[in-house]
Amino acid sequence: MARGRLITFEGPEGGGKSTQAGMLIGRLEERGLEVVYTREPGGTKLGEAIRGILQYNTAGEAPCAESEVLLFEASRAQLVRQVMLPALERGAWVVCDRFFDSTTAYQGFGRGFPVEMMETLNQFAVGDAVPDLTILLDINVSLGMQRCAKRQAGHKQQYDRIESEALEFHEKVRQGYLELARRHPQRFRKVDGMRDVEAIAADVWKVVSDVFFAEG
Ligand code: Z5A
């Protein structure tokens, strides 16, 4: 059985990663593929507990910036061993909502930790579970925030710890993602996330078709 494929969605918040991941999975399943959806941080019991700590301080205090990095990596290492590698090895496709590029973008470019250090930690956490394709849903920070504010108001939710960071932080993250896409052109495809859902989905499908299903 051929190894499955790993596709990750990345980008600033509000770019529509979860929405587009769901739509892509529908299209892949129509082709008869087994698809496993997961997300970071989370996707395992340990990872979901870490998610609470990272987003809502459920340990009773906020992690310091160094702990934050290591908690993301711990959640990731567990997800890779428990969910991703077994799925890929049995030939399933895995679609993941955020993965290690989020650490490089948020903790590296955003918080200012050395990018090379984040990449070394990422590599330790994931081993050879490197995405075959990373779709960067690019969106300007204020539009992303507006979308999230609308959703938050609808669900009467609080902003989480990282969403509550200043606009300048989120702008550094966005620029970091654009830099990563330039550095890794083989793996990254940038899609404009500022349009309507259907237009974005059509572009996402074109990218996936070109990368995986092109004739010849
Ligand atoms: N983080 C980190 O710092 N380091 C790491 O290593 C990792 C993560 C892995 C995870 O939060 C946080 O952790 C995240 C990064 C950080 N923090 N921030 N900021 P999360 O998983 O809860 O949230 P998120 O990943 O940022 O996703 P999101 O905010 O839910 O956005 P999204 O998935 O990109 O978008 P969505 O849920 O599909 O859509 C958001 C809203 O917009 C929703 O109401 C949709 O109906 C609407 N939407 C979606 N598409 C459209 C279009 N095209 N037009 C209009 N409205 C739309």
Coordinates of N, CA and C and ligand atoms in Angstrom, one line a residue:
M1 N 0.9 -1.2 0.0 CA 0.0 0.0 0.0 C 0.9 1.3 0.0
A2 N 0.6 2.2 -1.0 CA 1.4 3.4 -1.0 C 1.1 4.3 0.2
R3 N 2.1 5.0 0.7 CA 1.9 5.9 1.8 C 0.9 7.0 1.3
G4 N 0.1 7.4 2.3 CA -0.9 8.5 2.0 C -0.2 9.8 1.8
R5 N -1.0 10.9 1.7 CA -0.5 12.2 1.5 C -0.9 13.1 2.7
L6 N 0.0 14.0 3.0 CA -0.2 15.0 4.1 C -0.4 16.4 3.6
I7 N -1.6 16.9 3.8 CA -1.8 18.3 3.3 C -2.1 19.2 4.6
T8 N -1.4 20.3 4.6 CA -1.7 21.2 5.8 C -2.2 22.5 5.3
F9 N -3.1 23.1 6.1 CA -3.6 24.5 5.9 C -2.9 25.4 6.9
E10 N -2.4 26.5 6.4 CA -1.8 27.4 7.3 C -2.2 28.9 7.0
G11 N -1.9 29.8 7.9 CA -2.2 31.2 7.6 C -2.6 31.9 8.9
P12 N -2.8 33.2 8.7 CA -3.2 34.0 9.9 C -4.7 33.6 10.2
E13 N -5.1 34.0 11.4 CA -6.4 33.5 11.8 C -7.5 34.2 10.9
G14 N -8.6 33.5 10.7 CA -9.7 34.0 10.0 C -9.6 33.8 8.5
G15 N -8.5 33.2 8.0 CA -8.3 33.0 6.6 C -9.2 31.9 6.0
G16 N -9.9 31.1 6.9 CA -10.8 30.1 6.4 C -10.2 28.7 6.4
K17 N -9.2 28.5 7.2 CA -8.6 27.2 7.1 C -9.6 26.0 7.4
S18 N -10.3 26.2 8.5 CA -11.2 25.1 8.9 C -12.3 24.9 7.8
T19 N -12.8 26.0 7.3 CA -13.9 25.9 6.3 C -13.3 25.2 5.0
Q20 N -12.2 25.6 4.6 CA -11.6 25.1 3.3 C -11.2 23.6 3.5
A21 N -10.6 23.3 4.7 CA -10.2 21.9 5.0 C -11.4 21.0 4.8
G22 N -12.6 21.4 5.4 CA -13.8 20.6 5.3 C -14.2 20.4 3.9
M23 N -14.2 21.5 3.1 CA -14.6 21.4 1.7 C -13.7 20.5 0.9
L24 N -12.4 20.6 1.2 CA -11.4 19.8 0.4 C -11.6 18.3 0.8
I25 N -11.8 18.1 2.0 CA -12.0 16.7 2.4 C -13.2 16.0 1.7
G26 N -14.3 16.8 1.6 CA -15.4 16.3 0.8 C -15.0 15.9 -0.6
R27 N -14.2 16.8 -1.3 CA -13.9 16.5 -2.7 C -12.9 15.3 -2.7
L28 N -12.0 15.1 -1.8 CA -11.1 14.0 -1.8 C -11.9 12.7 -1.5
E29 N -12.9 12.8 -0.6 CA -13.7 11.5 -0.3 C -14.5 11.1 -1.6
E30 N -14.9 12.1 -2.3 CA -15.7 11.8 -3.6 C -14.8 11.0 -4.5
R31 N -13.5 11.2 -4.4 CA -12.6 10.4 -5.3 C -12.3 9.0 -4.7
G32 N -13.0 8.7 -3.6 CA -12.8 7.4 -3.0 C -11.7 7.2 -2.0
L33 N -11.1 8.4 -1.6 CA -9.9 8.3 -0.7 C -10.4 8.3 0.7
E34 N -9.6 7.6 1.6 CA -9.9 7.7 3.0 C -9.1 9.0 3.5
V35 N -9.8 9.9 4.2 CA -9.2 11.1 4.6 C -9.4 11.3 6.1
V36 N -8.3 11.6 6.8 CA -8.3 11.8 8.2 C -8.1 13.3 8.4
Y37 N -9.1 14.0 9.1 CA -8.9 15.4 9.4 C -8.4 15.5 10.9
T38 N -7.4 16.4 11.0 CA -7.0 16.7 12.4 C -6.6 18.2 12.5
R39 N -6.2 18.6 13.7 CA -5.9 20.0 13.9 C -4.8 20.1 14.9
E40 N -4.2 21.3 14.9 CA -3.2 21.6 15.9 C -3.5 23.0 16.5
P41 N -3.2 23.2 17.8 CA -2.8 22.1 18.7 C -4.1 21.3 19.0
G42 N -3.8 20.0 19.3 CA -5.0 19.1 19.6 C -4.9 17.8 18.8
G43 N -6.0 17.2 18.5 CA -6.1 16.0 17.7 C -5.9 14.7 18.5
T44 N -5.4 14.8 19.7 CA -5.3 13.6 20.6 C -5.8 14.1 22.0
K45 N -6.0 13.1 22.9 CA -6.4 13.5 24.2 C -5.4 14.5 24.9
L46 N -4.1 14.1 24.7 CA -3.0 14.9 25.3 C -3.0 16.3 24.6
G47 N -3.1 16.2 23.3 CA -3.1 17.5 22.5 C -4.2 18.4 22.8
E48 N -5.4 17.8 23.0 CA -6.6 18.7 23.4 C -6.4 19.3 24.8
A49 N -5.8 18.5 25.7 CA -5.5 19.1 27.0 C -4.5 20.3 26.9
I50 N -3.5 20.0 26.1 CA -2.5 21.1 25.9 C -3.2 22.3 25.2
R51 N -4.1 22.1 24.3 CA -4.8 23.2 23.6 C -5.5 24.1 24.7
G52 N -6.1 23.5 25.6 CA -6.8 24.3 26.7 C -5.8 25.1 27.4
I53 N -4.6 24.5 27.8 CA -3.6 25.2 28.5 C -3.1 26.4 27.7
L54 N -2.9 26.2 26.4 CA -2.3 27.2 25.5 C -3.3 28.3 25.2
Q55 N -4.5 27.9 25.0 CA -5.5 29.0 24.6 C -6.2 29.6 25.8
Y56 N -6.5 28.9 26.8 CA -7.4 29.4 27.9 C -6.8 29.2 29.3
N57 N -5.4 29.0 29.3 CA -4.7 28.9 30.6 C -5.4 27.9 31.6
T58 N -5.8 26.8 31.1 CA -6.5 25.8 32.0 C -5.6 25.2 33.0
A59 N -4.3 25.4 33.0 CA -3.4 24.9 34.0 C -3.5 25.9 35.2
G60 N -4.2 27.0 35.1 CA -4.3 28.0 36.2 C -3.3 29.1 36.0
E61 N -2.5 29.1 35.0 CA -1.6 30.2 34.8 C -1.2 30.2 33.3
A62 N -0.7 31.3 32.8 CA -0.3 31.4 31.4 C 1.1 30.8 31.2
P63 N 1.3 30.0 30.2 CA 2.7 29.5 29.9 C 3.6 30.7 29.6
C64 N 4.9 30.6 30.0 CA 5.8 31.6 29.5 C 6.1 31.3 28.0
A65 N 6.8 32.2 27.3 CA 7.0 32.0 25.9 C 7.7 30.7 25.5
E66 N 8.7 30.4 26.4 CA 9.5 29.2 26.1 C 8.6 27.9 26.3
S67 N 7.8 27.9 27.4 CA 6.9 26.8 27.6 C 5.9 26.7 26.4
E68 N 5.5 27.8 26.0 CA 4.5 27.9 24.9 C 5.0 27.1 23.7
V69 N 6.3 27.4 23.3 CA 6.9 26.6 22.1 C 6.8 25.1 22.4
L70 N 7.3 24.7 23.6 CA 7.5 23.3 23.9 C 6.1 22.6 24.0
L71 N 5.1 23.3 24.5 CA 3.8 22.7 24.5 C 3.2 22.5 23.1
F72 N 3.4 23.4 22.2 CA 3.0 23.2 20.8 C 3.7 22.0 20.3
E73 N 5.0 21.9 20.6 CA 5.8 20.8 20.0 C 5.3 19.4 20.7
A74 N 5.0 19.5 21.9 CA 4.6 18.2 22.6 C 3.2 17.7 22.0
S75 N 2.3 18.7 21.8 CA 1.0 18.3 21.2 C 1.3 17.7 19.8
R76 N 2.2 18.3 19.1 CA 2.5 17.9 17.7 C 3.2 16.5 17.7
A77 N 4.1 16.3 18.6 CA 4.8 14.9 18.6 C 3.8 13.8 18.8
Q78 N 2.8 14.1 19.7 CA 1.8 13.1 20.1 C 0.9 12.8 18.9
L79 N 0.5 13.9 18.2 CA -0.4 13.8 17.1 C 0.3 13.0 15.9
V80 N 1.5 13.3 15.7 CA 2.2 12.6 14.6 C 2.3 11.1 14.9
R81 N 2.7 10.7 16.1 CA 2.9 9.3 16.4 C 1.5 8.6 16.5
Q82 N 0.6 9.2 17.1 CA -0.7 8.5 17.4 C -1.7 8.6 16.2
V83 N -1.7 9.6 15.5 CA -2.7 9.8 14.4 C -2.1 9.8 13.0
M84 N -1.2 10.7 12.8 CA -0.7 10.9 11.4 C 0.0 9.8 10.8
L85 N 1.1 9.3 11.5 CA 1.9 8.2 10.9 C 1.1 7.0 10.6
P86 N 0.3 6.5 11.6 CA -0.6 5.3 11.3 C -1.5 5.5 10.1
A87 N -2.1 6.7 10.0 CA -3.0 7.0 8.9 C -2.2 7.0 7.6
L88 N -1.1 7.7 7.5 CA -0.3 7.7 6.3 C 0.2 6.3 5.9
E89 N 0.6 5.6 6.9 CA 1.2 4.2 6.6 C 0.1 3.3 6.1
R90 N -1.2 3.5 6.4 CA -2.2 2.6 5.9 C -2.8 3.2 4.5
G91 N -2.2 4.3 4.1 CA -2.5 4.8 2.8 C -3.6 5.9 2.8
A92 N -4.0 6.3 4.0 CA -5.0 7.4 4.1 C -4.3 8.8 3.9
W93 N -5.1 9.7 3.4 CA -4.7 11.1 3.3 C -5.0 11.8 4.6
V94 N -4.1 12.7 5.0 CA -4.3 13.4 6.3 C -4.4 14.9 5.9
V95 N -5.4 15.6 6.4 CA -5.6 17.0 6.2 C -5.5 17.6 7.6
C96 N -4.5 18.5 7.8 CA -4.3 19.0 9.1 C -4.4 20.6 9.1
D97 N -5.3 21.0 10.0 CA -5.5 22.5 10.2 C -4.4 23.0 11.1
R98 N -3.4 23.6 10.5 CA -2.2 24.1 11.2 C -1.3 22.9 11.5
F99 N 0.0 23.2 11.3 CA 1.1 22.2 11.6 C 2.3 22.9 12.0
F100 N 3.5 22.4 11.7 CA 4.7 23.0 12.3 C 5.0 24.4 11.8
D101 N 4.5 24.7 10.6 CA 4.8 26.1 10.1 C 4.1 27.1 11.0
S102 N 3.1 26.8 11.7 CA 2.5 27.7 12.7 C 3.5 28.1 13.8
T103 N 4.3 27.1 14.2 CA 5.3 27.5 15.3 C 6.3 28.4 14.7
T104 N 6.8 28.1 13.4 CA 7.8 29.0 12.8 C 7.2 30.4 12.7
A105 N 5.9 30.5 12.2 CA 5.3 31.8 12.0 C 5.0 32.5 13.3
Y106 N 4.3 31.8 14.2 CA 3.9 32.5 15.5 C 5.0 32.7 16.5
Q107 N 5.7 31.6 16.8 CA 6.7 31.7 17.9 C 8.0 32.2 17.3
G108 N 8.3 31.9 16.0 CA 9.5 32.4 15.4 C 9.3 33.9 14.9
F109 N 8.6 34.0 13.8 CA 8.5 35.4 13.3 C 7.7 36.3 14.2
G110 N 6.6 35.7 14.9 CA 5.8 36.6 15.7 C 6.4 36.9 17.1
R111 N 6.8 35.9 17.8 CA 7.4 36.2 19.2 C 8.8 36.6 19.1
G112 N 9.5 36.2 18.0 CA 10.9 36.6 17.9 C 12.0 35.6 18.3
F113 N 11.5 34.3 18.5 CA 12.5 33.3 18.7 C 13.2 33.0 17.4
P114 N 14.5 32.6 17.4 CA 15.2 32.3 16.2 C 14.5 31.3 15.3
V115 N 14.3 31.6 14.1 CA 13.5 30.7 13.2 C 14.2 29.4 13.0
E116 N 15.5 29.4 13.0 CA 16.3 28.1 12.8 C 16.0 27.2 14.1
M117 N 15.9 27.8 15.2 CA 15.7 27.0 16.5 C 14.3 26.4 16.4
M118 N 13.3 27.2 15.9 CA 11.9 26.6 15.8 C 11.9 25.5 14.8
E119 N 12.7 25.6 13.7 CA 12.8 24.6 12.7 C 13.4 23.3 13.2
T120 N 14.4 23.4 14.1 CA 15.0 22.3 14.7 C 14.1 21.6 15.6
L121 N 13.3 22.3 16.4 CA 12.3 21.7 17.3 C 11.2 21.1 16.5
N122 N 10.8 21.7 15.5 CA 9.8 21.1 14.6 C 10.2 19.8 14.1
Q123 N 11.4 19.8 13.6 CA 11.9 18.5 13.0 C 12.0 17.4 14.1
F124 N 12.4 17.7 15.3 CA 12.4 16.7 16.4 C 11.0 16.2 16.6
A125 N 10.0 17.1 16.6 CA 8.6 16.7 16.9 C 8.0 15.8 15.8
V126 N 8.3 16.1 14.5 CA 7.6 15.4 13.4 C 8.4 14.3 12.7
G127 N 9.7 14.3 12.9 CA 10.5 13.2 12.2 C 10.3 13.4 10.7
D128 N 9.8 12.3 10.0 CA 9.7 12.5 8.6 C 8.2 12.8 8.1
A129 N 7.4 13.2 9.1 CA 6.0 13.6 8.7 C 6.0 15.0 8.2
V130 N 6.6 15.2 7.0 CA 6.7 16.5 6.4 C 5.5 16.6 5.4
P131 N 4.8 17.7 5.4 CA 3.7 17.8 4.5 C 4.1 17.7 3.0
D132 N 3.3 17.0 2.2 CA 3.5 17.0 0.8 C 3.0 18.3 0.2
L133 N 2.1 18.9 0.8 CA 1.6 20.2 0.3 C 1.1 21.1 1.5
T134 N 1.5 22.3 1.5 CA 1.0 23.3 2.5 C 0.3 24.4 1.8
I135 N -1.0 24.6 2.1 CA -1.8 25.6 1.5 C -1.8 26.8 2.4
L136 N -1.2 27.9 2.0 CA -1.2 29.1 2.8 C -2.4 30.0 2.4
L137 N -3.4 30.1 3.3 CA -4.6 30.9 3.0 C -4.2 32.3 3.5
D138 N -3.8 33.2 2.6 CA -3.4 34.5 3.0 C -4.5 35.5 3.2
I139 N -4.5 36.2 4.2 CA -5.5 37.2 4.5 C -4.9 38.4 5.2
N140 N -5.4 39.6 4.9 CA -4.9 40.7 5.7 C -5.5 40.6 7.1
V141 N -4.6 41.1 8.1 CA -4.9 40.9 9.5 C -6.2 41.5 9.9
S142 N -6.6 42.7 9.4 CA -7.8 43.3 9.9 C -9.0 42.5 9.4
L143 N -9.0 42.0 8.1 CA -10.1 41.3 7.6 C -10.3 40.0 8.4
G144 N -9.1 39.3 8.7 CA -9.2 38.1 9.5 C -9.8 38.3 10.8
M145 N -9.4 39.4 11.5 CA -9.9 39.7 12.8 C -11.4 40.0 12.7
Q146 N -11.8 40.7 11.7 CA -13.2 41.0 11.5 C -14.1 39.7 11.5
R147 N -13.5 38.8 10.7 CA -14.3 37.5 10.5 C -14.4 36.8 11.9
C148 N -13.3 36.8 12.6 CA -13.3 36.1 13.9 C -14.2 36.8 14.9
A149 N -14.2 38.2 14.8 CA -15.0 38.9 15.8 C -16.5 38.6 15.5
K150 N -16.8 38.5 14.2 CA -18.2 38.2 13.9 C -18.6 36.8 14.4
R151 N -17.7 35.8 14.2 CA -17.9 34.5 14.7 C -18.0 34.5 16.2
Q152 N -17.1 35.2 16.9 CA -17.1 35.3 18.3 C -18.4 35.8 18.9
A153 N -18.9 36.9 18.2 CA -20.1 37.5 18.7 C -21.3 36.5 18.5
G154 N -21.3 35.8 17.4 CA -22.4 34.8 17.2 C -22.4 33.7 18.3
H155 N -21.2 33.3 18.7 CA -21.1 32.2 19.7 C -20.9 32.7 21.1
K156 N -20.9 34.0 21.3 CA -20.7 34.6 22.6 C -19.4 34.0 23.2
Q157 N -18.3 33.9 22.4 CA -17.1 33.4 22.9 C -16.1 34.5 23.3
Q158 N -15.1 34.2 24.1 CA -14.0 35.1 24.4 C -12.9 34.8 23.4
Y159 N -12.1 35.9 23.1 CA -10.9 35.7 22.3 C -9.9 34.8 23.2
D160 N -9.2 33.9 22.5 CA -8.2 33.1 23.3 C -6.9 33.9 23.4
R161 N -6.0 33.3 24.2 CA -4.8 34.0 24.6 C -4.0 34.6 23.4
I162 N -3.9 33.8 22.3 CA -3.0 34.2 21.2 C -3.8 35.1 20.3
E163 N -5.1 34.9 20.1 CA -5.9 35.8 19.3 C -5.9 37.2 19.9
S164 N -5.7 37.3 21.2 CA -5.8 38.6 21.9 C -4.5 39.4 21.8
E165 N -3.5 38.8 21.1 CA -2.2 39.6 20.9 C -2.5 40.8 20.0
A166 N -1.6 41.8 20.1 CA -1.7 43.0 19.4 C -1.7 42.8 17.8
L167 N -2.3 43.8 17.1 CA -2.3 43.7 15.6 C -0.9 43.5 15.1
E168 N 0.1 44.2 15.7 CA 1.4 44.2 15.2 C 2.0 42.7 15.2
F169 N 1.6 42.0 16.3 CA 2.0 40.6 16.4 C 1.5 39.8 15.2
H170 N 0.2 40.0 15.0 CA -0.5 39.2 13.9 C 0.1 39.6 12.5
E171 N 0.5 40.9 12.4 CA 1.1 41.3 11.1 C 2.4 40.6 10.9
K172 N 3.2 40.5 12.0 CA 4.5 39.8 11.9 C 4.3 38.4 11.5
V173 N 3.3 37.8 12.0 CA 2.9 36.4 11.7 C 2.6 36.3 10.2
R174 N 1.7 37.2 9.7 CA 1.4 37.1 8.3 C 2.6 37.2 7.4
Q175 N 3.5 38.2 7.7 CA 4.7 38.4 6.9 C 5.6 37.2 7.0
G176 N 5.6 36.6 8.2 CA 6.4 35.3 8.4 C 5.9 34.2 7.5
Y177 N 4.6 34.1 7.4 CA 4.1 33.0 6.5 C 4.5 33.3 5.0
L178 N 4.4 34.6 4.6 CA 4.7 34.9 3.3 C 6.2 34.6 3.0
E179 N 7.0 34.9 4.0 CA 8.4 34.5 3.9 C 8.7 33.0 3.8
L180 N 7.9 32.3 4.6 CA 8.1 30.8 4.5 C 7.7 30.3 3.1
A181 N 6.6 30.9 2.6 CA 6.1 30.4 1.2 C 7.2 30.7 0.2
R182 N 7.9 31.9 0.4 CA 9.0 32.2 -0.6 C 10.2 31.2 -0.4
R183 N 10.5 30.8 0.9 CA 11.6 29.9 1.2 C 11.4 28.5 0.7
H184 N 10.1 28.1 0.7 CA 9.8 26.7 0.4 C 8.8 26.6 -0.7
P185 N 9.2 27.1 -1.9 CA 8.2 27.1 -3.0 C 7.7 25.7 -3.5
Q186 N 8.5 24.7 -3.2 CA 8.1 23.3 -3.7 C 6.9 22.9 -2.9
R187 N 6.9 23.2 -1.6 CA 5.9 22.7 -0.7 C 4.7 23.6 -0.5
F188 N 4.9 24.9 -0.6 CA 3.9 25.9 -0.3 C 3.1 26.3 -1.5
R189 N 1.8 26.5 -1.4 CA 1.0 27.2 -2.4 C 0.2 28.3 -1.7
K190 N 0.3 29.5 -2.2 CA -0.4 30.6 -1.6 C -1.7 30.8 -2.3
V191 N -2.8 30.9 -1.5 CA -4.1 31.1 -2.0 C -4.7 32.3 -1.4
D192 N -5.3 33.2 -2.2 CA -5.9 34.5 -1.6 C -7.1 34.1 -0.8
G193 N -7.1 34.3 0.5 CA -8.2 33.9 1.4 C -9.2 35.1 1.6
M194 N -9.0 36.1 0.8 CA -9.9 37.3 1.1 C -11.1 37.4 0.2
R195 N -11.4 36.3 -0.5 CA -12.5 36.2 -1.4 C -13.6 35.4 -0.8
D196 N -14.7 35.1 -1.6 CA -15.8 34.3 -1.1 C -15.4 32.9 -1.0
V197 N -16.1 32.2 -0.2 CA -15.7 30.8 0.2 C -15.6 29.9 -1.1
E198 N -16.5 30.0 -2.0 CA -16.5 29.2 -3.2 C -15.3 29.5 -4.1
A199 N -15.0 30.7 -4.3 CA -13.8 31.1 -5.1 C -12.5 30.5 -4.5
I200 N -12.4 30.6 -3.2 CA -11.2 30.1 -2.5 C -11.2 28.6 -2.7
A201 N -12.3 27.9 -2.5 CA -12.4 26.4 -2.6 C -12.0 26.0 -4.0
A202 N -12.4 26.8 -5.0 CA -12.1 26.4 -6.4 C -10.5 26.5 -6.6
D203 N -9.9 27.5 -6.0 CA -8.4 27.6 -6.1 C -7.7 26.5 -5.4
V204 N -8.3 26.2 -4.2 CA -7.7 25.1 -3.4 C -7.7 23.8 -4.2
W205 N -8.9 23.5 -4.8 CA -9.0 22.3 -5.5 C -8.1 22.3 -6.7
K206 N -7.9 23.4 -7.4 CA -7.0 23.5 -8.5 C -5.6 23.2 -8.1
V207 N -5.2 23.7 -7.0 CA -3.8 23.5 -6.5 C -3.7 22.0 -6.2
V208 N -4.6 21.4 -5.5 CA -4.5 20.0 -5.1 C -4.5 19.1 -6.3
S209 N -5.4 19.4 -7.3 CA -5.4 18.7 -8.5 C -4.1 18.7 -9.3
D210 N -3.5 20.0 -9.4 CA -2.3 20.1 -10.1 C -1.1 19.4 -9.4
V211 N -1.1 19.4 -8.1 CA 0.0 18.7 -7.4 C -0.1 17.2 -7.4
F212 N -1.4 16.7 -7.2 CA -1.5 15.3 -7.0 C -2.2 14.5 -8.1
F213 N -3.0 15.2 -8.9 CA -3.8 14.4 -9.9 C -3.5 14.8 -11.3
A214 N -2.5 15.6 -11.6 CA -2.2 16.1 -12.9 C -1.8 14.8 -13.8
E215 N -2.3 14.8 -15.0 CA -2.0 13.7 -15.9 C -0.5 13.7 -16.2
G216 N 0.0 12.5 -16.5 CA 1.4 12.4 -16.9 C 2.3 12.5 -15.7
Ligands
Z5A1 N1 -0.6 28.5 17.2 C1 0.7 28.9 17.5 O1 0.9 30.0 17.9 N2 1.7 28.1 17.2 C2 1.5 26.8 16.7 O2 2.4 26.0 16.6 C3 0.1 26.4 16.4 C4 -0.9 27.3 16.7 C5 -0.1 25.0 15.9 C6 -4.9 28.1 17.3 O3 -6.2 28.6 17.3 C7 -4.0 29.2 17.8 O4 -2.7 28.7 18.1 C8 -3.8 30.2 16.6 C9 -2.4 30.0 16.2 C10 -1.7 29.5 17.4 N3 -4.1 31.5 17.2 N4 -4.2 32.5 16.6 N5 -4.5 33.6 16.4 P1 -7.4 28.0 16.6 O5 -7.1 26.7 16.0 O6 -8.6 28.1 17.5 O7 -7.7 29.1 15.5 P2 -7.1 29.4 14.1 O8 -6.3 28.2 13.7 O9 -6.5 30.7 14.1 O10 -8.3 29.3 13.2 P3 -9.6 30.2 13.1 O11 -9.4 31.5 13.8 O12 -10.7 29.4 13.5 O13 -9.6 30.6 11.6 P4 -9.7 29.7 10.3 O14 -9.8 28.2 10.6 O15 -8.7 30.2 9.4 O16 -11.1 30.1 9.7 P5 -12.6 29.5 9.7 O17 -12.9 28.9 11.1 O18 -12.8 28.6 8.6 O19 -13.4 30.8 9.6 C11 -13.4 31.8 10.5 C12 -14.7 32.6 10.4 O20 -14.8 33.2 9.1 C13 -16.0 31.7 10.4 O21 -17.0 32.4 11.1 C14 -16.3 31.4 9.0 O22 -17.6 31.1 8.8 C15 -15.9 32.7 8.3 N6 -15.3 32.6 7.0 C16 -14.5 31.6 6.5 N7 -14.2 31.8 5.2 C17 -14.8 32.9 4.9 C18 -14.9 33.7 3.7 N8 -14.2 33.3 2.5 N9 -15.6 34.8 3.6 C19 -16.2 35.3 4.8 N10 -16.2 34.6 5.9 C20 -15.5 33.4 6.0

